[in-house]
mmCIF file of C-alpha atoms in Angstrom:
data_model
loop_
_atom_site.group_PDB
_atom_site.id
_atom_site.type_symbol
_atom_site.label_atom_id
_atom_site.label_comp_id
_atom_site.label_asym_id
_atom_site.label_seq_id
_atom_site.Cartn_x
_atom_site.Cartn_y
_atom_site.Cartn_z
ATOM 1 C CA MET A 284 69.558 82.758 231.534
ATOM 2 C CA LYS A 285 69.818 86.293 232.392
ATOM 3 C CA LEU A 286 72.239 88.008 230.207
ATOM 4 C CA PRO A 287 73.637 91.277 230.684
ATOM 5 C CA SER A 288 71.867 94.659 229.458
ATOM 6 C CA LYS A 289 73.226 96.844 226.522
ATOM 7 C CA ASN A 290 71.661 99.768 228.273
ATOM 8 C CA TRP A 291 71.708 100.559 231.498
ATOM 9 C CA VAL A 292 71.565 104.507 233.566
ATOM 10 C CA GLU A 293 74.181 105.153 236.263
ATOM 11 C CA ILE A 294 73.196 105.736 239.296
ATOM 12 C CA ASP A 295 76.265 107.913 240.828
ATOM 13 C CA LEU A 296 75.102 107.566 244.847
ATOM 14 C CA ALA A 297 78.280 109.854 245.554
ATOM 15 C CA ALA A 298 76.815 112.942 243.457
ATOM 16 C CA ILE A 299 73.392 112.372 245.061
ATOM 17 C CA ALA A 300 74.826 112.630 248.634
ATOM 18 C CA HIS A 301 77.259 115.500 247.760
ATOM 19 C CA ASN A 302 73.519 117.420 246.835
ATOM 20 C CA VAL A 303 72.278 115.991 249.847
ATOM 21 C CA ARG A 304 75.742 118.518 251.493
ATOM 22 C CA MET A 305 75.103 121.162 248.773
ATOM 23 C CA ILE A 306 71.830 121.692 249.408
ATOM 24 C CA ARG A 307 72.174 121.631 253.434
ATOM 25 C CA GLN A 308 74.693 124.042 253.200
ATOM 26 C CA ARG A 309 72.587 126.734 251.026
ATOM 27 C CA VAL A 310 69.631 126.604 253.529
ATOM 28 C CA GLY A 311 71.397 127.020 256.939
ATOM 29 C CA ARG A 312 71.332 125.039 260.021
ATOM 30 C CA GLY A 313 67.550 124.606 262.165
ATOM 31 C CA VAL A 314 66.046 123.811 258.212
ATOM 32 C CA GLY A 315 66.298 120.415 257.769
ATOM 33 C CA ILE A 316 65.026 118.095 254.045
ATOM 34 C CA ILE A 317 62.007 116.780 252.770
ATOM 35 C CA GLY A 318 63.805 114.400 249.746
ATOM 36 C CA VAL A 319 61.908 113.932 246.975
ATOM 37 C CA VAL A 320 61.822 110.162 246.120
ATOM 38 C CA LYS A 321 58.362 110.397 244.213
ATOM 39 C CA SER A 322 58.420 108.587 240.164
ATOM 40 C CA ASP A 323 61.265 106.612 241.339
ATOM 41 C CA ALA A 324 63.062 108.704 243.049
ATOM 42 C CA TYR A 325 62.749 111.603 239.128
ATOM 43 C CA GLY A 326 64.268 107.509 237.674
ATOM 44 C CA HIS A 327 66.837 107.228 239.890
ATOM 45 C CA GLY A 328 64.705 104.505 241.965
ATOM 46 C CA ALA A 329 63.376 105.544 245.067
ATOM 47 C CA SER A 330 64.306 102.740 247.597
ATOM 48 C CA ARG A 331 67.948 102.323 247.328
ATOM 49 C CA VAL A 332 68.148 106.978 246.823
ATOM 50 C CA GLY A 333 65.100 106.445 250.224
ATOM 51 C CA ARG A 334 67.182 104.249 252.154
ATOM 52 C CA LEU A 335 70.873 106.395 251.139
ATOM 53 C CA LEU A 336 68.975 109.948 252.555
ATOM 54 C CA GLN A 337 67.794 107.856 255.591
ATOM 55 C CA SER A 338 71.160 106.743 256.372
ATOM 56 C CA MET A 339 72.568 110.830 256.407
ATOM 57 C CA GLY A 340 69.830 111.668 258.311
ATOM 58 C CA VAL A 341 66.665 113.647 255.999
ATOM 59 C CA GLY A 342 64.253 113.878 258.339
ATOM 60 C CA MET A 343 61.395 112.726 255.549
ATOM 61 C CA LEU A 344 61.106 111.566 252.615
ATOM 62 C CA ALA A 345 57.653 112.362 249.934
ATOM 63 C CA VAL A 346 56.481 110.594 247.026
ATOM 64 C CA ALA A 347 53.629 111.276 244.322
ATOM 65 C CA GLY A 348 50.906 108.013 245.791
ATOM 66 C CA VAL A 349 50.634 105.840 248.717
ATOM 67 C CA GLU A 350 51.329 102.940 246.677
ATOM 68 C CA GLU A 351 54.957 104.377 246.818
ATOM 69 C CA GLY A 352 55.177 105.193 250.295
ATOM 70 C CA ILE A 353 54.326 101.556 250.780
ATOM 71 C CA VAL A 354 56.958 100.157 248.300
ATOM 72 C CA LEU A 355 59.735 102.236 250.636
ATOM 73 C CA ARG A 356 58.341 101.005 254.005
ATOM 74 C CA ASP A 357 58.563 97.246 252.509
ATOM 75 C CA ARG A 358 61.513 98.029 251.561
ATOM 76 C CA GLY A 359 63.468 99.448 254.764
ATOM 77 C CA ILE A 360 62.313 102.699 255.251
ATOM 78 C CA ASN A 361 61.781 103.687 258.987
ATOM 79 C CA ILE A 362 61.184 108.317 258.632
ATOM 80 C CA PRO A 363 58.999 109.838 257.902
ATOM 81 C CA ILE A 364 56.772 109.887 254.395
ATOM 82 C CA LEU A 365 54.518 112.574 252.860
ATOM 83 C CA VAL A 366 52.104 111.160 250.056
ATOM 84 C CA LEU A 367 51.706 114.767 247.224
ATOM 85 C CA GLY A 368 49.507 113.256 245.405
ATOM 86 C CA CYS A 369 46.173 112.263 245.263
ATOM 87 C CA ILE A 370 44.607 111.071 248.254
ATOM 88 C CA PHE A 371 41.128 108.454 247.807
ATOM 89 C CA GLN A 372 38.997 107.156 250.285
ATOM 90 C CA GLU A 373 39.958 103.419 249.938
ATOM 91 C CA GLU A 374 43.538 104.327 250.985
ATOM 92 C CA VAL A 375 42.977 105.154 254.362
ATOM 93 C CA GLU A 376 43.211 102.401 255.644
ATOM 94 C CA ALA A 377 46.488 101.617 254.423
ATOM 95 C CA ILE A 378 47.596 105.493 255.408
ATOM 96 C CA LEU A 379 47.857 104.709 258.927
ATOM 97 C CA ARG A 380 48.713 100.428 258.794
ATOM 98 C CA TYR A 381 52.174 102.402 257.111
ATOM 99 C CA SER A 382 52.465 104.815 259.001
ATOM 100 C CA LEU A 383 52.183 107.515 255.629
ATOM 101 C CA THR A 384 51.595 110.935 256.183
ATOM 102 C CA PRO A 385 49.124 112.467 253.357
ATOM 103 C CA ASN A 386 48.760 116.036 252.543
ATOM 104 C CA LEU A 387 44.962 116.956 253.328
ATOM 105 C CA CYS A 388 42.908 118.520 251.545
ATOM 106 C CA ASP A 389 39.682 116.725 251.249
ATOM 107 C CA ARG A 390 37.084 117.168 253.617
ATOM 108 C CA ASP A 391 35.209 113.386 252.705
ATOM 109 C CA VAL A 392 38.661 111.957 253.722
ATOM 110 C CA ALA A 393 39.813 113.916 256.329
ATOM 111 C CA ARG A 394 36.577 112.529 258.061
ATOM 112 C CA ARG A 395 37.336 108.965 256.186
ATOM 113 C CA LEU A 396 40.566 109.183 258.081
ATOM 114 C CA ALA A 397 39.183 110.629 261.510
ATOM 115 C CA GLY A 398 37.353 107.459 261.998
ATOM 116 C CA SER A 399 38.911 104.965 260.590
ATOM 117 C CA ALA A 400 42.098 106.142 262.927
ATOM 118 C CA LYS A 401 39.830 106.747 266.118
ATOM 119 C CA SER A 402 38.762 103.056 265.390
ATOM 120 C CA LEU A 403 42.396 101.949 265.337
ATOM 121 C CA ASP A 404 42.693 104.399 268.787
ATOM 122 C CA LYS A 405 45.701 106.289 266.209
ATOM 123 C CA VAL A 406 46.000 110.010 265.658
ATOM 124 C CA ALA A 407 46.413 110.743 261.772
ATOM 125 C CA LYS A 408 49.947 113.097 261.413
ATOM 126 C CA VAL A 409 48.437 115.192 258.321
ATOM 127 C CA HIS A 410 50.244 117.889 256.153
ATOM 128 C CA VAL A 411 47.423 120.692 254.648
ATOM 129 C CA LYS A 412 48.470 121.541 251.032
ATOM 130 C CA ILE A 413 47.495 124.751 249.931
ATOM 131 C CA ASP A 414 46.538 125.880 246.373
ATOM 132 C CA THR A 415 48.384 129.424 246.678
ATOM 133 C CA GLY A 416 48.736 130.016 242.515
ATOM 134 C CA LEU A 417 49.242 126.592 241.133
ATOM 135 C CA GLY A 418 45.710 125.898 240.281
ATOM 136 C CA SER A 419 46.297 122.730 241.386
ATOM 137 C CA LEU A 420 45.933 120.055 244.010
ATOM 138 C CA GLY A 421 45.530 122.014 247.552
ATOM 139 C CA VAL A 422 42.642 124.134 249.485
ATOM 140 C CA HIS A 423 42.054 126.611 247.912
ATOM 141 C CA HIS A 424 43.874 130.180 249.848
ATOM 142 C CA GLY A 425 40.510 130.995 250.203
ATOM 143 C CA GLU A 426 39.055 128.370 251.671
ATOM 144 C CA ALA A 427 42.253 127.273 253.670
ATOM 145 C CA VAL A 428 42.052 129.121 257.638
ATOM 146 C CA ARG A 429 38.423 127.354 258.179
ATOM 147 C CA PHE A 430 40.031 123.944 256.673
ATOM 148 C CA ILE A 431 42.696 123.891 258.755
ATOM 149 C CA ARG A 432 40.725 125.171 261.777
ATOM 150 C CA ASP A 433 38.501 122.390 261.156
ATOM 151 C CA VAL A 434 40.383 120.012 261.097
ATOM 152 C CA ALA A 435 42.723 121.082 263.819
ATOM 153 C CA ASN A 436 39.032 120.411 265.902
ATOM 154 C CA THR A 437 38.691 116.909 264.460
ATOM 155 C CA GLU A 438 39.919 114.280 266.893
ATOM 156 C CA ASN A 439 42.602 111.798 266.261
ATOM 157 C CA LEU A 440 43.560 114.287 263.383
ATOM 158 C CA PHE A 441 47.224 116.276 264.394
ATOM 159 C CA ILE A 442 48.388 118.408 261.835
ATOM 160 C CA GLU A 443 51.964 118.175 262.062
ATOM 161 C CA GLY A 444 51.865 120.916 258.854
ATOM 162 C CA ILE A 445 50.935 122.856 256.024
ATOM 163 C CA PHE A 446 52.555 123.432 252.847
ATOM 164 C CA THR A 447 52.110 125.492 249.716
ATOM 165 C CA HIS A 448 53.611 124.105 246.075
ATOM 166 C CA PHE A 449 55.204 127.698 243.724
ATOM 167 C CA SER A 450 54.409 127.343 239.757
ATOM 168 C CA SER A 451 57.071 129.864 238.715
ATOM 169 C CA SER A 452 60.103 129.056 241.353
ATOM 170 C CA SER A 453 62.726 128.016 238.192
ATOM 171 C CA GLU A 454 61.140 131.211 235.861
ATOM 172 C CA ILE A 455 62.773 134.270 234.497
ATOM 173 C CA ASP A 456 60.594 136.014 236.569
ATOM 174 C CA ASN A 457 59.478 134.569 239.396
ATOM 175 C CA ASN A 458 57.165 137.643 240.886
ATOM 176 C CA HIS A 459 54.242 135.376 241.401
ATOM 177 C CA THR A 460 56.132 133.108 243.639
ATOM 178 C CA TYR A 461 56.531 136.203 246.067
ATOM 179 C CA GLU A 462 52.882 136.750 245.522
ATOM 180 C CA GLN A 463 52.406 133.081 245.993
ATOM 181 C CA LEU A 464 54.637 133.634 249.310
ATOM 182 C CA CYS A 465 52.298 136.670 250.355
ATOM 183 C CA ILE A 466 49.367 134.535 250.283
ATOM 184 C CA PHE A 467 50.687 131.531 252.079
ATOM 185 C CA ASN A 468 52.544 133.771 255.156
ATOM 186 C CA ASP A 469 49.117 135.520 255.597
ATOM 187 C CA ILE A 470 47.052 132.269 256.474
ATOM 188 C CA VAL A 471 49.756 131.224 258.893
ATOM 189 C CA ARG A 472 49.328 134.416 260.984
ATOM 190 C CA GLU A 473 45.604 134.100 260.726
ATOM 191 C CA ILE A 474 45.747 130.981 261.962
ATOM 192 C CA GLU A 475 48.607 131.363 264.480
ATOM 193 C CA SER A 476 46.272 133.813 265.789
ATOM 194 C CA LEU A 477 43.411 131.518 265.762
ATOM 195 C CA GLY A 478 46.129 129.766 268.647
ATOM 196 C CA ILE A 479 46.410 127.316 266.024
ATOM 197 C CA HIS A 480 50.463 125.775 265.918
ATOM 198 C CA VAL A 481 51.677 123.368 263.034
ATOM 199 C CA PRO A 482 55.059 122.596 263.585
ATOM 200 C CA LEU A 483 55.762 122.140 260.406
ATOM 201 C CA LYS A 484 55.983 124.658 257.557
ATOM 202 C CA HIS A 485 56.903 123.993 253.903
ATOM 203 C CA ALA A 486 56.987 126.173 250.751
ATOM 204 C CA ALA A 487 60.663 126.150 248.836
ATOM 205 C CA ASN A 488 60.799 123.727 246.054
ATOM 206 C CA SER A 489 64.407 123.297 244.094
ATOM 207 C CA GLY A 490 64.052 126.621 242.152
ATOM 208 C CA ALA A 491 62.791 128.373 245.185
ATOM 209 C CA VAL A 492 66.111 127.248 247.055
ATOM 210 C CA LEU A 493 68.179 128.455 245.162
ATOM 211 C CA GLY A 494 65.884 131.976 244.636
ATOM 212 C CA THR A 495 63.472 132.289 247.024
ATOM 213 C CA PRO A 496 65.508 132.256 250.435
ATOM 214 C CA GLU A 497 62.381 134.238 252.514
ATOM 215 C CA ALA A 498 60.674 131.008 251.175
ATOM 216 C CA LEU A 499 62.806 127.989 253.200
ATOM 217 C CA PHE A 500 60.912 127.842 256.392
ATOM 218 C CA ASN A 501 61.317 125.061 258.490
ATOM 219 C CA LEU A 502 61.556 122.419 255.940
ATOM 220 C CA VAL A 503 62.315 122.983 252.392
ATOM 221 C CA ARG A 504 61.384 119.939 249.111
ATOM 222 C CA PRO A 505 64.319 119.599 247.073
ATOM 223 C CA GLY A 506 63.392 117.181 243.953
ATOM 224 C CA MET A 507 66.260 118.033 240.888
ATOM 225 C CA LEU A 508 68.763 119.240 242.783
ATOM 226 C CA LEU A 509 68.740 116.046 244.836
ATOM 227 C CA TYR A 510 69.639 114.529 240.810
ATOM 228 C CA GLY A 511 72.088 117.189 240.259
ATOM 229 C CA LEU A 512 69.793 118.942 238.034
ATOM 230 C CA ARG A 513 69.159 122.179 237.317
ATOM 231 C CA PRO A 514 65.882 125.532 236.686
ATOM 232 C CA SER A 515 64.482 126.088 234.102
ATOM 233 C CA TYR A 516 66.642 128.818 233.614
ATOM 234 C CA PRO A 517 69.704 127.780 236.040
ATOM 235 C CA ASP A 518 71.672 130.724 234.067
ATOM 236 C CA VAL A 519 69.130 133.453 235.628
ATOM 237 C CA VAL A 520 68.001 131.052 239.019
ATOM 238 C CA CYS A 521 71.569 130.199 239.940
ATOM 239 C CA GLY A 522 72.689 133.610 239.256
ATOM 240 C CA ARG A 523 70.465 134.383 242.513
ATOM 241 C CA HIS A 524 72.109 131.984 244.352
ATOM 242 C CA SER A 525 74.349 129.124 243.207
ATOM 243 C CA ILE A 526 74.539 126.074 244.424
ATOM 244 C CA ASP A 527 77.444 123.691 242.984
ATOM 245 C CA VAL A 528 75.659 120.603 242.010
ATOM 246 C CA HIS A 529 76.654 116.862 240.919
ATOM 247 C CA PRO A 530 74.194 115.324 238.119
ATOM 248 C CA ALA A 531 73.507 111.931 239.370
ATOM 249 C CA MET A 532 72.662 109.696 236.177
ATOM 250 C CA THR A 533 74.472 108.257 232.815
ATOM 251 C CA LEU A 534 72.444 107.117 230.461
ATOM 252 C CA LYS A 535 74.609 104.701 228.467
ATOM 253 C CA SER A 536 74.834 102.417 225.623
ATOM 254 C CA SER A 537 76.987 99.478 223.389
ATOM 255 C CA LEU A 538 77.587 99.816 220.311
ATOM 256 C CA GLY A 539 75.468 97.604 218.222
ATOM 257 C CA PHE A 540 76.351 97.232 214.635
ATOM 258 C CA ILE A 541 78.880 99.145 211.930
ATOM 259 C CA LYS A 542 77.764 99.704 208.253
ATOM 260 C CA ASN A 543 79.310 102.438 205.806
ATOM 261 C CA ILE A 544 76.855 104.145 202.820
ATOM 262 C CA SER A 545 77.676 106.656 200.466
ATOM 263 C CA ALA A 546 76.884 109.981 199.386
ATOM 264 C CA GLY A 547 73.089 110.080 198.647
ATOM 265 C CA ASP A 548 72.361 108.036 201.009
ATOM 266 C CA THR A 549 69.641 107.983 203.438
ATOM 267 C CA VAL A 550 68.936 106.773 206.801
ATOM 268 C CA SER A 551 66.174 105.476 209.794
ATOM 269 C CA TYR A 552 62.309 106.672 208.413
ATOM 270 C CA GLY A 553 61.604 109.367 206.897
ATOM 271 C CA ARG A 554 64.617 109.439 204.666
ATOM 272 C CA THR A 555 65.010 112.809 207.223
ATOM 273 C CA PHE A 556 69.022 112.259 206.575
ATOM 274 C CA LYS A 557 70.784 112.039 203.567
ATOM 275 C CA ALA A 558 74.356 111.557 203.510
ATOM 276 C CA GLN A 559 76.290 114.511 202.122
ATOM 277 C CA ARG A 560 79.834 112.101 202.365
ATOM 278 C CA PRO A 561 80.622 108.535 202.321
ATOM 279 C CA THR A 562 79.187 107.703 206.442
ATOM 280 C CA LYS A 563 80.150 105.065 209.131
ATOM 281 C CA VAL A 564 77.092 104.374 210.582
ATOM 282 C CA GLY A 565 77.109 102.674 214.244
ATOM 283 C CA ILE A 566 73.592 101.721 215.406
ATOM 284 C CA LEU A 567 73.057 101.565 219.027
ATOM 285 C CA PRO A 568 69.952 98.642 220.388
ATOM 286 C CA LEU A 569 68.238 101.675 222.136
ATOM 287 C CA GLY A 570 65.517 103.906 221.015
ATOM 288 C CA TYR A 571 62.759 105.479 222.334
ATOM 289 C CA ASP A 572 61.106 102.362 224.182
ATOM 290 C CA ASN A 573 64.591 102.925 226.185
ATOM 291 C CA GLY A 574 63.161 106.570 227.740
ATOM 292 C CA TYR A 575 65.401 108.393 223.945
ATOM 293 C CA ILE A 576 62.906 110.523 223.300
ATOM 294 C CA ARG A 577 62.781 110.313 219.461
ATOM 295 C CA ALA A 578 62.162 113.930 219.362
ATOM 296 C CA LEU A 579 66.317 113.983 219.681
ATOM 297 C CA SER A 580 65.792 112.692 215.704
ATOM 298 C CA ASN A 581 68.678 114.903 213.956
ATOM 299 C CA LYS A 582 69.247 117.197 216.488
ATOM 300 C CA SER A 583 71.220 115.421 219.470
ATOM 301 C CA GLU A 584 74.617 113.413 220.187
ATOM 302 C CA VAL A 585 76.152 110.916 221.842
ATOM 303 C CA ILE A 586 80.250 109.985 223.385
ATOM 304 C CA ILE A 587 82.432 107.404 222.064
ATOM 305 C CA ARG A 588 85.511 106.796 222.213
ATOM 306 C CA GLY A 589 85.996 109.905 224.185
ATOM 307 C CA GLN A 590 84.824 112.412 220.922
ATOM 308 C CA ARG A 591 81.564 112.992 220.060
ATOM 309 C CA ALA A 592 78.970 111.711 217.120
ATOM 310 C CA PRO A 593 75.981 113.064 215.879
ATOM 311 C CA VAL A 594 72.488 111.334 215.736
ATOM 312 C CA ILE A 595 71.297 110.985 212.378
ATOM 313 C CA GLY A 596 67.889 110.154 211.213
ATOM 314 C CA ARG A 597 65.292 109.299 213.127
ATOM 315 C CA VAL A 598 65.382 107.641 216.550
ATOM 316 C CA ARG A 599 63.564 104.282 216.588
ATOM 317 C CA MET A 600 61.456 102.303 218.940
ATOM 318 C CA ASN A 601 64.860 99.930 219.351
ATOM 319 C CA HIS A 602 67.601 101.323 217.587
ATOM 320 C CA VAL A 603 69.357 104.943 217.142
ATOM 321 C CA GLN A 604 72.036 106.231 213.763
ATOM 322 C CA ILE A 605 74.496 107.547 214.674
ATOM 323 C CA ASP A 606 77.693 109.043 212.754
ATOM 324 C CA VAL A 607 80.804 107.574 213.388
ATOM 325 C CA THR A 608 82.334 108.328 210.835
ATOM 326 C CA ASP A 609 85.766 110.349 212.611
ATOM 327 C CA VAL A 610 85.523 108.232 215.076
ATOM 328 C CA PRO A 611 88.664 106.279 215.210
ATOM 329 C CA GLY A 612 89.273 102.522 216.017
ATOM 330 C CA VAL A 613 85.061 102.169 216.528
ATOM 331 C CA ARG A 614 83.963 98.836 217.252
ATOM 332 C CA VAL A 615 81.083 97.019 217.801
ATOM 333 C CA GLY A 616 80.841 96.530 221.700
ATOM 334 C CA ASP A 617 82.305 100.256 222.302
ATOM 335 C CA GLU A 618 80.427 101.785 225.550
ATOM 336 C CA VAL A 619 78.369 104.917 224.292
ATOM 337 C CA ILE A 620 76.971 108.029 226.530
ATOM 338 C CA LEU A 621 73.711 109.341 225.619
ATOM 339 C CA PHE A 622 73.828 111.641 228.821
ATOM 340 C CA GLY A 623 76.596 111.796 231.180
ATOM 341 C CA ARG A 624 80.392 112.655 231.326
ATOM 342 C CA ASN A 625 83.101 110.771 229.714
ATOM 343 C CA SER A 626 86.884 111.706 228.824
ATOM 344 C CA GLY A 627 86.485 115.320 230.240
ATOM 345 C CA LEU A 628 82.852 115.642 227.659
ATOM 346 C CA SER A 629 79.848 116.182 228.656
ATOM 347 C CA ILE A 630 75.951 115.926 227.420
ATOM 348 C CA SER A 631 73.844 117.665 230.178
ATOM 349 C CA VAL A 632 70.655 116.587 230.800
ATOM 350 C CA GLU A 633 69.774 120.126 230.278
ATOM 351 C CA THR A 634 71.302 120.467 226.644
ATOM 352 C CA VAL A 635 69.012 117.338 225.991
ATOM 353 C CA ALA A 636 66.067 119.085 227.597
ATOM 354 C CA GLU A 637 66.580 121.577 225.657
ATOM 355 C CA LEU A 638 66.716 120.132 222.356
ATOM 356 C CA ILE A 639 63.181 118.883 222.498
ATOM 357 C CA ASN A 640 61.406 121.828 224.677
ATOM 358 C CA THR A 641 61.207 119.700 227.809
ATOM 359 C CA VAL A 642 62.157 119.290 231.346
ATOM 360 C CA PRO A 643 65.369 118.304 232.619
ATOM 361 C CA TYR A 644 63.389 115.665 234.603
ATOM 362 C CA GLU A 645 61.062 114.481 231.576
ATOM 363 C CA VAL A 646 64.201 113.400 230.610
ATOM 364 C CA VAL A 647 65.892 111.220 233.555
ATOM 365 C CA CYS A 648 62.453 110.035 234.683
ATOM 366 C CA ALA A 649 62.009 108.359 230.873
ATOM 367 C CA ALA A 650 65.731 107.236 231.191
ATOM 368 C CA GLY A 651 65.113 105.942 234.780
ATOM 369 C CA ARG A 652 62.176 104.336 233.586
ATOM 370 C CA SER A 653 63.108 102.083 231.271
ATOM 371 C CA ASN A 654 66.289 100.579 231.567
ATOM 372 C CA PRO A 655 68.252 99.113 233.819
ATOM 373 C CA LYS A 656 70.092 101.109 236.950
ATOM 374 C CA VAL A 657 73.575 100.085 238.099
ATOM 375 C CA TYR A 658 74.368 101.786 240.766
ATOM 376 C CA ILE A 659 78.480 103.651 242.042
ATOM 377 C CA ASN A 660 80.166 104.904 244.184
ATOM 378 C CA GLU A 661 78.176 103.410 247.304
ATOM 379 C CA VAL A 662 79.017 106.144 250.401
ATOM 380 C CA THR A 663 80.269 105.275 253.675
ATOM 381 C CA ARG A 664 79.184 106.722 256.855
ATOM 382 C CA ASP A 665 82.144 108.155 257.135
ATOM 383 C CA GLU A 666 82.396 110.659 253.906
ATOM 384 C CA TYR A 667 78.969 112.884 255.277
ATOM 385 C CA ASN A 668 79.286 115.055 257.923
ATOM 386 C CA GLU A 669 77.484 113.505 261.380
ATOM 387 C CA ASP A 670 77.013 117.097 262.789
ATOM 388 C CA SER A 671 74.807 118.378 259.805
ATOM 389 C CA ILE A 672 72.413 115.350 260.269
ATOM 390 C CA ARG A 673 69.094 116.270 261.846
ATOM 391 C CA ARG A 674 65.551 115.812 261.902
ATOM 392 C CA PRO A 675 62.870 119.048 261.178
ATOM 393 C CA ALA A 676 61.299 119.724 264.725
ATOM 394 C CA GLY A 677 58.300 118.227 265.750
ATOM 395 C CA SER A 678 58.779 114.481 263.465
ATOM 396 C CA VAL A 679 59.895 111.264 265.101
ATOM 397 C CA PRO A 680 60.623 108.370 263.119
ATOM 398 C CA ALA A 681 57.119 106.935 261.849
ATOM 399 C CA TYR A 682 56.951 103.315 261.628
ATOM 400 C CA LYS A 683 58.765 100.142 262.798
ATOM 401 C CA GLY A 684 57.427 98.026 260.848
#
């Protein structure tokens, strides 16, 4: 017998659709969107979000690994899917079978991919990733032109796109972003001087969509903006280029138990909270096993019955304690919001992240990974602008099952 969960994340699909429209307005016509749905769409559910983006005419999705791409294909996604992460040689056959587009930055993988494509009488589309300063995955920029030239001369491979990833586009000081952009532009000019035409170019993640309009090219790769999340320094970045995005995820629980304690009593492990007055303590059936990070102990708050209530004591594996002394009429079963909005009150994901010195996407990934998802506000085709539907130039639906 399946019982309803007492903890869940609520995903507002209309908010995501709104955010897509806002991104389109920000980047302008002629710039396509690669919807980043890696890590289960930042905890929001890659299959459901992917289908929504596909229905809205988003021309391409991006995932972290080949397995994520296969799941989307099996769930009915037929637009191009770019694999952003590491590609292993043993994954090449699956890439071709499921018509995934790998990022390519390894010669051994290139040889294996070309050989397998030839044996199947196919041409494999690839996007070459150039490391212009992130210091992670990608062909080092000093070797990029030679690498691209060699791939371009390899039978059964087609370089559909080239891209880079910025390390600091959401930071207060984005000088390094412009340094990376200059390196990328130099490489683009050099390969074009060699007669190598690459249809798709992309560099702008969410921070660059807001703060570096010179980096838009003909595609952008928003991740956190799709889900209504802000960069690390929203006042600075959004002050340069503001955008009205709506948070899509709310983390909810149910009040499971209420008890009264006396002044001087302590709560939870380590006795880190000591009551200064007679206190009514509410217990939630949720803890760090549900993605509510332990570092929030004695720092955060929740919304219950239209009021704020502080988290008290250490967050445990399966329980959180809240002080409901000042919440009139509180009772077992009341809905509790750990982040999100209710009754005109808000606890933003950014606020929660700031309390524990992390980034908003860690918060939503943890919550989405650990709790059932409830989708609200389904979007019909009439609710978005058909005029804005477009796929990036040079891209076609990649998979027909």
